[in-house]
PDB file of C-alpha atoms in Angstrom:
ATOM      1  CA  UNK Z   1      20.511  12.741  -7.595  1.00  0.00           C
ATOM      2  CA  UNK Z   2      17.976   9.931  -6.791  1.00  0.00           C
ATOM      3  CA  UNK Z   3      16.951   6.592  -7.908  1.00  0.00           C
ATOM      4  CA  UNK Z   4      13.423   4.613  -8.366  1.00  0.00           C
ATOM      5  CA  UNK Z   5      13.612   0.781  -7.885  1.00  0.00           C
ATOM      6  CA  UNK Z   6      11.450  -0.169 -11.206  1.00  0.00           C
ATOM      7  CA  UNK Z   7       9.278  -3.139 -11.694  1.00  0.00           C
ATOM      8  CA  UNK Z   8      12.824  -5.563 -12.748  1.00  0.00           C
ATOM      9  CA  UNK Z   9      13.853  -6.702  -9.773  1.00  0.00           C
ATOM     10  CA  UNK Z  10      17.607  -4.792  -9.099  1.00  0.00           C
ATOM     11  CA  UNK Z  11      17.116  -2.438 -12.192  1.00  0.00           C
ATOM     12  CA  UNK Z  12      17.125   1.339 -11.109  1.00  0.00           C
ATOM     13  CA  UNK Z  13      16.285   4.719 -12.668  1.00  0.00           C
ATOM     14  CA  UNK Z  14      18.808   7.455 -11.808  1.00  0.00           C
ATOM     15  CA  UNK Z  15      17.373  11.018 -11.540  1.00  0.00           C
ATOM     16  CA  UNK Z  16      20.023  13.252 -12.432  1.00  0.00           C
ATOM     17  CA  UNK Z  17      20.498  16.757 -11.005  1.00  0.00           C
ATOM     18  CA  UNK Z  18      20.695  18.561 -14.325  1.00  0.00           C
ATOM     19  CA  UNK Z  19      22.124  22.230 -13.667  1.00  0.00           C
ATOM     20  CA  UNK Z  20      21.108  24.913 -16.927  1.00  0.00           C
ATOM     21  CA  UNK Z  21      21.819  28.444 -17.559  1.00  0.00           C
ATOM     22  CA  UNK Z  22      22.445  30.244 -20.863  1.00  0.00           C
ATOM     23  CA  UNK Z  23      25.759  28.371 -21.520  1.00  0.00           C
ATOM     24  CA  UNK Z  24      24.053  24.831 -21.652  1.00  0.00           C
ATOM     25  CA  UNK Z  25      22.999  22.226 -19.326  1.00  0.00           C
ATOM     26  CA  UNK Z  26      25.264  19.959 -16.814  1.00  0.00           C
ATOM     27  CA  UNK Z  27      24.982  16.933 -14.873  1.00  0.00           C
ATOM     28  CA  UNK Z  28      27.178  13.924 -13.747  1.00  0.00           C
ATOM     29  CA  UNK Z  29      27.140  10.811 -15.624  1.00  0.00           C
ATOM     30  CA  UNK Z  30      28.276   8.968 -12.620  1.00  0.00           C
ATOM     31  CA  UNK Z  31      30.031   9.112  -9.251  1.00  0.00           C
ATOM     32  CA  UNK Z  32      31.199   7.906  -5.851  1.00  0.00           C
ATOM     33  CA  UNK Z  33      27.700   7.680  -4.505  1.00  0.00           C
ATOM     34  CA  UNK Z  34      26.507   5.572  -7.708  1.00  0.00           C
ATOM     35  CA  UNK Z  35      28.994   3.236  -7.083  1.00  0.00           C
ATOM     36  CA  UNK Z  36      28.157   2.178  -3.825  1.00  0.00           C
ATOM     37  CA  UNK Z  37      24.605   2.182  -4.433  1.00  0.00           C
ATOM     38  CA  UNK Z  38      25.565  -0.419  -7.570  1.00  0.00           C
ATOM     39  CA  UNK Z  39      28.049  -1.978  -5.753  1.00  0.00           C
ATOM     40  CA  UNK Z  40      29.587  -2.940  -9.149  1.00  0.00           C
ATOM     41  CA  UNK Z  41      33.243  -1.627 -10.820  1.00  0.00           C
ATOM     42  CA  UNK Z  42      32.604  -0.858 -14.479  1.00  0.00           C
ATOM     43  CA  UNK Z  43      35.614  -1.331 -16.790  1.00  0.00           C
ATOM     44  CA  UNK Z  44      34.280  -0.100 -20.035  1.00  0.00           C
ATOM     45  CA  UNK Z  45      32.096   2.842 -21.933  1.00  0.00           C
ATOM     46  CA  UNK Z  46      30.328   1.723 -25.184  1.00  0.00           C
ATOM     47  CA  UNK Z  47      28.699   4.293 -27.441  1.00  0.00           C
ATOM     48  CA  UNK Z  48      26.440   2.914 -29.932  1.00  0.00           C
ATOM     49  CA  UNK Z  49      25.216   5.416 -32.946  1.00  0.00           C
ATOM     50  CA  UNK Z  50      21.784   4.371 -34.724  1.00  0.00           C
ATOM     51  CA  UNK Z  51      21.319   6.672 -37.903  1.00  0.00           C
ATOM     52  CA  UNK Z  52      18.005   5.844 -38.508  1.00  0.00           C
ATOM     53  CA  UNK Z  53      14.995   5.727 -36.233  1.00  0.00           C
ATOM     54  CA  UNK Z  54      12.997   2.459 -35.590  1.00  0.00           C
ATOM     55  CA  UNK Z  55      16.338   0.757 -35.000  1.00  0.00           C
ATOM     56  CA  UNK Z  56      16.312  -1.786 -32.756  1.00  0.00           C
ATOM     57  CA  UNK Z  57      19.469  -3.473 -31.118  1.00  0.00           C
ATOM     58  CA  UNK Z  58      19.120  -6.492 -28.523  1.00  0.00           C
ATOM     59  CA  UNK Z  59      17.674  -8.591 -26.847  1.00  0.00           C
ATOM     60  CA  UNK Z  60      20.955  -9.179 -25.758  1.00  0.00           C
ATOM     61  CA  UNK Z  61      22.517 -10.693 -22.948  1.00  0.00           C
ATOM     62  CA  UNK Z  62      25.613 -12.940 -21.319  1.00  0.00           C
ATOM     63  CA  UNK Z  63      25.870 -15.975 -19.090  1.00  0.00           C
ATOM     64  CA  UNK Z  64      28.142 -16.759 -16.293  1.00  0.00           C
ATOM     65  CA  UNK Z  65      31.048 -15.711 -15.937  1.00  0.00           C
ATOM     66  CA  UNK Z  66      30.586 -13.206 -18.268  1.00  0.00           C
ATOM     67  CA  UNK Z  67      26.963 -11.575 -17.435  1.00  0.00           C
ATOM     68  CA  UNK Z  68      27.273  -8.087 -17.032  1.00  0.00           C
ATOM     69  CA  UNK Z  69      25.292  -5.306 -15.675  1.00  0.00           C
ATOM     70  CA  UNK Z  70      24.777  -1.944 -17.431  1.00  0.00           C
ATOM     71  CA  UNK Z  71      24.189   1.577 -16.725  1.00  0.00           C
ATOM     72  CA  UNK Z  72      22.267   3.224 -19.818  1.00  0.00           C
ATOM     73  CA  UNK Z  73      22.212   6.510 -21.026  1.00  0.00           C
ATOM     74  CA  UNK Z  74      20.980   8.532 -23.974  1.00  0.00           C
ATOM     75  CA  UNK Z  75      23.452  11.379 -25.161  1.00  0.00           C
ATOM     76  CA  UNK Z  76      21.090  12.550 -28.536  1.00  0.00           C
ATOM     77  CA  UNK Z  77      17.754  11.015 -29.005  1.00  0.00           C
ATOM     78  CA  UNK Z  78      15.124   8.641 -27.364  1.00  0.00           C
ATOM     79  CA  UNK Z  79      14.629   5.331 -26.944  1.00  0.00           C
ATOM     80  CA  UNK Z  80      12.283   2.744 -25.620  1.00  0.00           C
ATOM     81  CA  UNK Z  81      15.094   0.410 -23.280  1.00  0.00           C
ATOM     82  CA  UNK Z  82      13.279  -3.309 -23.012  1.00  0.00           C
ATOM     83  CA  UNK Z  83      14.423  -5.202 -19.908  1.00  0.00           C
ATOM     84  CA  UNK Z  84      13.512  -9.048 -19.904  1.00  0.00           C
ATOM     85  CA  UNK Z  85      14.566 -10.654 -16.574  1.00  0.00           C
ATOM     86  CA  UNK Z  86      16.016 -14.096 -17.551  1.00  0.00           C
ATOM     87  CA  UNK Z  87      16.755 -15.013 -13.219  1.00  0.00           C
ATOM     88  CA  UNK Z  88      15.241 -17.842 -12.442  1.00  0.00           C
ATOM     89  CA  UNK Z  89      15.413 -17.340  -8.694  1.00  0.00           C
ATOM     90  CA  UNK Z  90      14.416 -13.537  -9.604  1.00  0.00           C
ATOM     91  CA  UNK Z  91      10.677 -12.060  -8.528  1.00  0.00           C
ATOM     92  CA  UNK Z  92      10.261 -10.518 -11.691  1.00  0.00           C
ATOM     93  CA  UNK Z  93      11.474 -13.523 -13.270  1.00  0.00           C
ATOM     94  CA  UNK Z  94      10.197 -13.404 -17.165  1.00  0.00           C
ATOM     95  CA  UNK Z  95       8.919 -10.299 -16.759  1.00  0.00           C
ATOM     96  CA  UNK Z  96       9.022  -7.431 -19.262  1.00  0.00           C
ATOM     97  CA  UNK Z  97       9.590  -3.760 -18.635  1.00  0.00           C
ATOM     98  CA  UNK Z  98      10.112  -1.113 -21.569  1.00  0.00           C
ATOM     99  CA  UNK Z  99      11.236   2.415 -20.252  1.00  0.00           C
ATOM    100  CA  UNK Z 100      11.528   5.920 -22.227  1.00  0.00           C
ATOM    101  CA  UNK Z 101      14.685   7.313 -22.006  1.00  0.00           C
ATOM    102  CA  UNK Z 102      15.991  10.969 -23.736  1.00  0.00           C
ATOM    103  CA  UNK Z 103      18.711  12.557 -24.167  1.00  0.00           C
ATOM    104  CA  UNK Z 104      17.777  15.536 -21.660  1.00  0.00           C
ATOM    105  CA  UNK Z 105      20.602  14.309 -19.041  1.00  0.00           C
ATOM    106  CA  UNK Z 106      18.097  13.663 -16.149  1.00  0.00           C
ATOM    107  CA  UNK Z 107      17.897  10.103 -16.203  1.00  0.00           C
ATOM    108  CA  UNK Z 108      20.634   7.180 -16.085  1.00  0.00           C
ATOM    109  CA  UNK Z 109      19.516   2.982 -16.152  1.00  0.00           C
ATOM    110  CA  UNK Z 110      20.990   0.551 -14.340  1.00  0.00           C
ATOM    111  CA  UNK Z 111      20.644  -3.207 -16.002  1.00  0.00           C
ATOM    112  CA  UNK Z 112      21.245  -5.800 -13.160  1.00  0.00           C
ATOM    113  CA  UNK Z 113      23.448  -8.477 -14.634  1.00  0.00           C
ATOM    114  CA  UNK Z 114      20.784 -11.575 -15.628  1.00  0.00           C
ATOM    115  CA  UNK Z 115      18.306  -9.559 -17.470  1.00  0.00           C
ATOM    116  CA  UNK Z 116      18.043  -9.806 -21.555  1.00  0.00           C
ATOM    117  CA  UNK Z 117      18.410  -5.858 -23.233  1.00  0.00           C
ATOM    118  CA  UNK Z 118      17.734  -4.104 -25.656  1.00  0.00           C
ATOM    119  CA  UNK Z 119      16.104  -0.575 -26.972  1.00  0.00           C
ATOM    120  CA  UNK Z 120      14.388   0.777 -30.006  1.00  0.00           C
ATOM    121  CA  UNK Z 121      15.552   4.174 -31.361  1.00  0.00           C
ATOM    122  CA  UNK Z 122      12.871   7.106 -31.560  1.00  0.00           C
ATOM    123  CA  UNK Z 123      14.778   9.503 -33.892  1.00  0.00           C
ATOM    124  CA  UNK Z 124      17.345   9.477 -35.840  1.00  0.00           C
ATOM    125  CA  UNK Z 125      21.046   9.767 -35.704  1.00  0.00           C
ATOM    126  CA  UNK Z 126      20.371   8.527 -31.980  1.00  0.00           C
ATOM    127  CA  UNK Z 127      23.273   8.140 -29.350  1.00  0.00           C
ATOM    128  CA  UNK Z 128      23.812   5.632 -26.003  1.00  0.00           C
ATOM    129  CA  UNK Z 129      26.446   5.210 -24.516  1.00  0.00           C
ATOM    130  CA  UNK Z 130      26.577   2.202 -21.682  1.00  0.00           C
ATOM    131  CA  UNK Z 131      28.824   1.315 -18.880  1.00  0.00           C
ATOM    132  CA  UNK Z 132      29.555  -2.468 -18.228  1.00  0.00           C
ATOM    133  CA  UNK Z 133      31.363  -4.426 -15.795  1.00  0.00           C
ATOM    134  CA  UNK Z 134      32.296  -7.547 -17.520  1.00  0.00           C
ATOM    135  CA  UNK Z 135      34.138  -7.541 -20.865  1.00  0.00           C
ATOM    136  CA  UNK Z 136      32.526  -8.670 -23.932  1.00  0.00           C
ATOM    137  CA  UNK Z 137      32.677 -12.685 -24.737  1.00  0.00           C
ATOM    138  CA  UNK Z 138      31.219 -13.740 -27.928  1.00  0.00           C
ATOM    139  CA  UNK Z 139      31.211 -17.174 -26.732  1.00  0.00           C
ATOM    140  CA  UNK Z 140      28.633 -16.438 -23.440  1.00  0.00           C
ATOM    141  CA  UNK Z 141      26.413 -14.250 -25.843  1.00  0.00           C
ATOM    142  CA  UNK Z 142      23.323 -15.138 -25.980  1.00  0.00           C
ATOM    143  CA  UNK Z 143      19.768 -12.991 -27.199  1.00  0.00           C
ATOM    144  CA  UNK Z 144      15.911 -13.473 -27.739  1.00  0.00           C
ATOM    145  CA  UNK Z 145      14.279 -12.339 -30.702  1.00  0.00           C
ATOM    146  CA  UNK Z 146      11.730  -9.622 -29.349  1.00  0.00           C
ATOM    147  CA  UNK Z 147       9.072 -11.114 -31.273  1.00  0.00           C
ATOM    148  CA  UNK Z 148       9.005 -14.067 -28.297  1.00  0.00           C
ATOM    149  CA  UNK Z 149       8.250 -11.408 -25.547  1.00  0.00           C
ATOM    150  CA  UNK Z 150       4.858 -10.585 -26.500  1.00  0.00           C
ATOM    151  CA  UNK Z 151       6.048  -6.694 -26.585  1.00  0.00           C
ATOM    152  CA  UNK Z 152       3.112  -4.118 -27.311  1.00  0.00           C
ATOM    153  CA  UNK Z 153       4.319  -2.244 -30.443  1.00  0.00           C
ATOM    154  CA  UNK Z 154       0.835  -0.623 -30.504  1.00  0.00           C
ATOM    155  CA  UNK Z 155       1.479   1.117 -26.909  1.00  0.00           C
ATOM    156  CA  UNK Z 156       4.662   2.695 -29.036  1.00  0.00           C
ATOM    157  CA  UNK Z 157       2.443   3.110 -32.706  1.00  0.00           C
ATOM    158  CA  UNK Z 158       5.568   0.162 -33.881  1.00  0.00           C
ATOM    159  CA  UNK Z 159       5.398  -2.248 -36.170  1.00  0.00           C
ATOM    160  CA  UNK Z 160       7.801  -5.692 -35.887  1.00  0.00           C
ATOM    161  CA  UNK Z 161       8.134  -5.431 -39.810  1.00  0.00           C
ATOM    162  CA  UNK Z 162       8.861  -1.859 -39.770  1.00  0.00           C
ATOM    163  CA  UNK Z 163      12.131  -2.285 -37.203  1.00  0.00           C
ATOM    164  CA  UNK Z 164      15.743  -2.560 -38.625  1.00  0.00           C
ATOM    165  CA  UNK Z 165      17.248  -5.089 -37.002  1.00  0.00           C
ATOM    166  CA  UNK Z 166      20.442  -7.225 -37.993  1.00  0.00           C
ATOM    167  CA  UNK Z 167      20.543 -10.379 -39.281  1.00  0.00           C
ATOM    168  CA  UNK Z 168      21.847 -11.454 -36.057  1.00  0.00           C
ATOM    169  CA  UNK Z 169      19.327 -10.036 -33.692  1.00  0.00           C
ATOM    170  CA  UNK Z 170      16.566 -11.660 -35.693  1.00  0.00           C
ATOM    171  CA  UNK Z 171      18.265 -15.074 -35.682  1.00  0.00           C
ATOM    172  CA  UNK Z 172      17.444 -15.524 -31.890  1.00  0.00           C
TER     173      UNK Z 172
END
């Protein structure tokens, strides 16, 4: 396993060693090494399930004390993950970064706590499971409506109109 430092300031692609033979394919999801390299203690797993491509979930994000940081994964499907660094004091502050990921096991995101997220579902029935380090607070919640980003849903053949997106998420 390696990592990439990507154009978010803290964020980091994982390269996983993926290991396939007629059985199937293996990797590890995470480990000792990851840990240090994070230098974070995640206390929870989330698995979302999108049934229908062109879902979109986020921009979400959490303020102090509750701001967490993430490490993404795609078990079944693809996704476009859109990172919006909200740090102030960050050099990548308001800056914008949207990221493929599959569900071919080779590649793992890590979310430094501060940054808005969300992703857009590819196909169907798609699955991503997250690890986080902070509990869920309703009350430090906070998103942005990704039509205030300026994202490029021509680069991804998208349309804004065309997304399923929750009452909620369009309300920020």
């Amino acid at each position: 396993m390696h990592f990439e430092k990507l154009a978010i300031h803290g964020s980091l692609l994982f390269h996983n060693d993926v290991y396939e033979d007629t059985r199937g394919i293996f990797t590890e999801s995470y480990n000792l090494k990851m840990k240090k390299i994070l230098n974070c203690n995640f206390i929870q797993d989330n698995i979302a399930l999108s049934k229908k491509k062109n879902t979109f979930r986020g921009l979400h994000y959490q303020i102090n004390p509750y701001d967490q940081k993430k490490l993404i994964r795609v078990l079944k499907g693809e996704i476009i993950d859109i990172l919006y660094d909200l740090r102030k004091n960050s050099p990548s502050y308001r800056k914008k970064l949207m990221i493929c990921l599959k569900d071919d096991f080779k590649q793992s995101l890590y979310i430094p706590n501060g940054i808005a997220h969300g992703y857009i579902t590819l196909i169907k029935d798609t699955i991503v499971t997250y690890k986080v380090d902070k509990k869920y607070s309703p009350k430090h919640e906070k998103g942005i409506n990704l039509k205030n980003i300026n994202f490029d849903f021509n680069k991804f053949d998208l349309s804004y109109n065309k997304l399923i997106i929750s009452d909620r998420d369009k309300s920020f």
